[in-house]
Short mmCIF file of C-alpha atoms in Angstrom, two decimals:
data_model
loop_
_atom_site.label_atom_id
_atom_site.label_comp_id
_atom_site.label_asym_id
_atom_site.label_seq_id
_atom_site.Cartn_x
_atom_site.Cartn_y
_atom_site.Cartn_z
CA MET A 23 88.55 223.08 170.57
CA LYS A 24 90.35 219.73 169.87
CA LEU A 25 87.07 218.15 168.73
CA ASP A 26 86.54 221.08 166.22
CA CYS A 27 90.11 220.58 164.85
CA ALA A 28 89.52 216.86 164.51
CA LYS A 29 86.18 217.53 162.66
CA SER A 30 87.95 220.04 160.40
CA LEU A 31 90.74 217.53 159.65
CA VAL A 32 88.19 214.78 158.83
CA PHE A 33 86.30 217.18 156.52
CA VAL A 34 89.50 218.22 154.62
CA LEU A 35 90.58 214.61 154.32
CA THR A 36 87.17 213.60 153.05
CA LEU A 37 87.09 216.49 150.52
CA LEU A 38 90.59 215.55 149.20
CA ALA A 39 89.49 211.92 148.83
CA ILE A 40 86.45 213.09 146.78
CA ILE A 41 88.62 215.36 144.58
CA HIS A 42 91.01 212.48 144.02
CA MET A 43 88.15 210.04 143.08
CA SER A 44 86.71 212.52 140.60
CA HIS A 45 90.03 212.76 138.84
CA SER A 46 90.80 209.08 138.84
CA GLY A 47 89.68 208.52 135.14
CA ASP A 48 90.76 210.29 131.99
CA PRO A 49 90.83 214.06 132.57
CA ASP A 50 87.93 216.04 131.25
CA ILE A 51 88.70 218.26 128.19
CA LEU A 52 87.50 221.91 127.67
CA THR A 53 87.00 221.47 123.94
CA ASP A 54 84.94 219.08 121.78
CA PHE A 55 88.05 217.07 120.84
CA ILE A 56 91.82 217.36 120.81
CA VAL A 57 93.86 217.74 117.65
CA PRO A 58 97.57 216.80 117.89
CA PRO A 59 100.00 219.64 117.48
CA ASN A 60 101.12 220.35 113.84
CA SER A 61 98.25 218.23 112.50
CA PRO A 62 97.03 219.10 108.95
CA HIS A 63 93.42 220.14 108.36
CA VAL A 64 90.98 218.01 110.44
CA ASP A 65 88.15 216.31 108.58
CA GLY A 66 86.14 213.14 108.92
CA ASN A 67 89.32 211.09 108.22
CA PHE A 68 90.67 212.24 111.58
CA PHE A 69 87.71 210.61 113.37
CA THR A 70 87.98 207.28 111.39
CA PHE A 71 90.03 204.23 112.33
CA THR A 72 90.57 201.77 109.56
CA GLY A 73 92.84 199.29 111.33
CA MET A 74 90.05 196.73 111.75
CA ARG A 75 89.51 196.34 108.06
CA ALA A 76 92.30 193.75 107.90
CA LEU A 77 90.27 191.47 110.14
CA VAL A 78 87.17 191.35 107.83
CA SER A 79 88.61 188.88 105.20
CA ALA A 80 91.88 187.71 106.89
CA PRO A 81 92.33 184.05 107.73
CA LEU A 82 92.34 183.24 111.47
CA PRO A 83 95.82 183.75 112.93
CA PRO A 84 97.60 180.62 114.36
CA ASN A 85 98.03 182.29 117.84
CA PHE A 86 95.96 184.70 120.00
CA LYS A 87 95.82 188.23 118.48
CA VAL A 88 94.59 191.47 119.62
CA VAL A 89 93.89 194.49 117.34
CA LYS A 90 93.63 197.72 119.38
CA ALA A 91 92.00 201.13 118.71
CA SER A 92 93.35 202.96 121.55
CA LEU A 93 95.03 206.42 121.82
CA GLU A 94 98.34 205.16 120.33
CA GLN A 95 96.68 203.89 117.16
CA PHE A 96 93.81 206.30 116.95
CA PRO A 97 94.78 209.86 118.14
CA ALA A 98 91.16 211.20 117.83
CA LEU A 99 90.44 209.27 121.04
CA ASP A 100 92.44 211.73 123.14
CA GLY A 101 90.20 213.11 125.80
CA GLN A 102 87.21 210.86 124.88
CA SER A 103 87.70 208.34 127.75
CA VAL A 104 86.95 205.36 125.44
CA SER A 105 88.86 202.78 123.32
CA TYR A 106 88.30 199.45 121.71
CA ALA A 107 90.00 196.13 120.93
CA VAL A 108 89.08 193.04 118.80
CA LEU A 109 90.44 189.76 120.18
CA LEU A 110 90.95 186.65 118.12
CA TYR A 111 91.27 183.28 119.87
CA PRO A 112 92.14 180.19 117.69
CA GLY A 113 91.20 176.94 119.39
CA GLY A 114 92.82 176.28 122.72
CA THR A 115 94.52 179.69 122.94
CA VAL A 116 94.61 182.11 125.85
CA ASN A 117 94.89 185.88 126.39
CA PRO A 118 97.53 185.53 129.17
CA VAL A 119 96.96 186.87 132.69
CA HIS A 120 97.08 190.74 132.65
CA THR A 121 95.66 193.88 134.02
CA HIS A 122 94.53 197.24 132.50
CA PRO A 123 95.63 199.86 135.16
CA ARG A 124 93.60 202.75 133.89
CA ALA A 125 90.23 201.21 132.73
CA ALA A 126 87.51 198.60 133.31
CA GLU A 127 87.01 196.24 130.33
CA LEU A 128 83.64 195.37 128.84
CA LEU A 129 83.93 192.19 126.74
CA PHE A 130 81.40 191.00 124.25
CA VAL A 131 81.76 187.47 122.84
CA ALA A 132 80.84 187.66 119.14
CA ARG A 133 81.81 184.19 118.14
CA GLY A 134 82.55 180.91 119.97
CA SER A 135 82.83 180.65 123.73
CA LEU A 136 85.31 181.73 126.30
CA GLU A 137 86.36 180.80 129.86
CA VAL A 138 86.97 184.09 131.65
CA GLY A 139 87.92 185.13 135.08
CA PHE A 140 89.48 187.86 137.37
CA VAL A 141 90.99 187.92 140.86
CA ASP A 142 89.85 190.68 143.30
CA SER A 143 92.03 192.47 145.87
CA LYS A 144 91.10 189.78 148.44
CA ASN A 145 92.58 187.05 146.06
CA LYS A 146 89.07 185.76 145.31
CA LEU A 147 88.64 184.26 141.75
CA TYR A 148 85.47 184.97 139.81
CA ILE A 149 85.09 182.75 136.75
CA GLN A 150 82.50 182.38 134.06
CA THR A 151 81.90 180.42 130.88
CA LEU A 152 80.76 182.90 128.20
CA GLN A 153 78.80 181.86 125.19
CA GLN A 154 78.25 183.86 121.94
CA GLY A 155 76.22 186.98 122.71
CA ASP A 156 77.33 187.20 126.38
CA VAL A 157 78.96 190.33 127.99
CA PHE A 158 81.38 190.23 130.95
CA VAL A 159 82.94 193.15 132.79
CA PHE A 160 86.56 193.05 134.11
CA PRO A 161 86.83 195.64 136.97
CA LYS A 162 89.53 198.37 136.64
CA GLY A 163 93.03 197.26 137.44
CA LEU A 164 92.29 193.72 138.42
CA VAL A 165 94.18 190.62 137.18
CA HIS A 166 92.17 188.71 134.57
CA PHE A 167 92.36 186.29 131.61
CA GLN A 168 90.34 184.88 128.70
CA TYR A 169 90.77 181.25 127.42
CA ASN A 170 89.22 179.46 124.48
CA ALA A 171 88.99 175.90 125.90
CA ASN A 172 87.53 174.50 122.66
CA ALA A 173 90.49 173.20 120.66
CA LYS A 174 88.53 173.05 117.39
CA VAL A 175 86.28 176.17 117.31
CA PRO A 176 87.76 179.70 117.27
CA ALA A 177 86.34 182.57 119.26
CA LEU A 178 86.19 186.27 118.64
CA ALA A 179 85.49 188.96 121.23
CA ILE A 180 85.15 192.78 121.21
CA SER A 181 86.41 194.76 124.29
CA ALA A 182 85.45 198.39 125.13
CA PHE A 183 87.49 200.33 127.74
CA GLY A 184 86.66 203.39 129.85
CA SER A 185 89.85 205.12 128.97
CA ALA A 186 91.52 206.24 125.67
CA ASN A 187 94.74 204.66 127.03
CA PRO A 188 93.83 201.77 129.34
CA GLY A 189 97.33 200.23 129.34
CA THR A 190 97.94 196.56 129.39
CA VAL A 191 100.34 194.93 131.86
CA SER A 192 100.91 191.26 130.90
CA LEU A 193 102.01 189.47 134.16
CA PRO A 194 104.19 186.70 132.48
CA SER A 195 106.01 189.13 130.28
CA GLY A 196 106.07 192.01 132.85
CA LEU A 197 107.64 189.67 135.43
CA PHE A 198 109.79 187.28 133.35
CA ASN A 199 110.85 189.51 130.47
CA SER A 200 111.82 192.37 132.66
CA SER A 201 115.15 193.14 134.29
CA ILE A 202 113.99 192.15 137.83
CA ASP A 203 116.79 190.14 139.29
CA ASP A 204 116.26 186.37 139.15
CA THR A 205 116.96 186.13 142.92
CA VAL A 206 114.21 188.54 143.77
CA LEU A 207 111.88 186.56 141.54
CA ALA A 208 112.82 183.26 143.10
CA LEU A 209 112.35 184.50 146.60
CA SER A 210 108.99 186.11 145.62
CA PHE A 211 107.70 182.81 144.10
CA LYS A 212 109.38 180.64 146.79
CA THR A 213 111.39 178.70 144.22
CA ASP A 214 114.93 178.66 142.92
CA VAL A 215 116.82 180.81 140.37
CA ARG A 216 117.10 177.86 138.00
CA THR A 217 113.29 177.55 137.74
CA ILE A 218 112.99 181.31 137.08
CA GLN A 219 115.56 181.01 134.25
CA LYS A 220 113.58 178.10 132.73
CA LEU A 221 110.40 180.22 132.86
CA LYS A 222 112.18 183.07 131.19
CA ALA A 223 113.59 180.83 128.54
CA GLY A 224 110.00 179.44 127.83
CA LEU A 225 108.57 182.89 127.33
CA ARG A 226 111.27 183.66 124.69
CA CYS A 227 110.27 180.71 122.56
#
């Protein structure tokens, strides 16, 4: 009797785990697309994002820049489980260490070269030097970065995400521009409050 109960419990727990896994991405929708409430008549304009036009003829920015086409900027993506970003790296610039909690990222290097890497849940670092035309995947939720090590040649990359709203958590900003107490941060990084305050001041510059 106890064995049957144990088997039943294992079956139920396995079933719950499978159900949870099947709902871990963007939820499926029951219509072709989702129109925001109180929207005007929907036509082809609703499904068109023009925010990238400014990149075509604009000069290269002085600092790293990302232009996103995700749910916030492009409401037609709601329920479609996909979004997009164009990343511009002047020479010697970095996309700071960050995560996307709701999606994997597939990055295509369209111009220049990039040093990229991510850290898995066992703290192992995976790095690669990408050349023009290369594609690299950053697994969902893992800490990663991109760096243009060439001080003279700019780089451009295009990223696709498996969510309409992948989210971005910048570790430097999320830790040192938040309201986490300086003492907590100092203890976490095994340093002192003064060092934490210097890091915070550097991020505000």
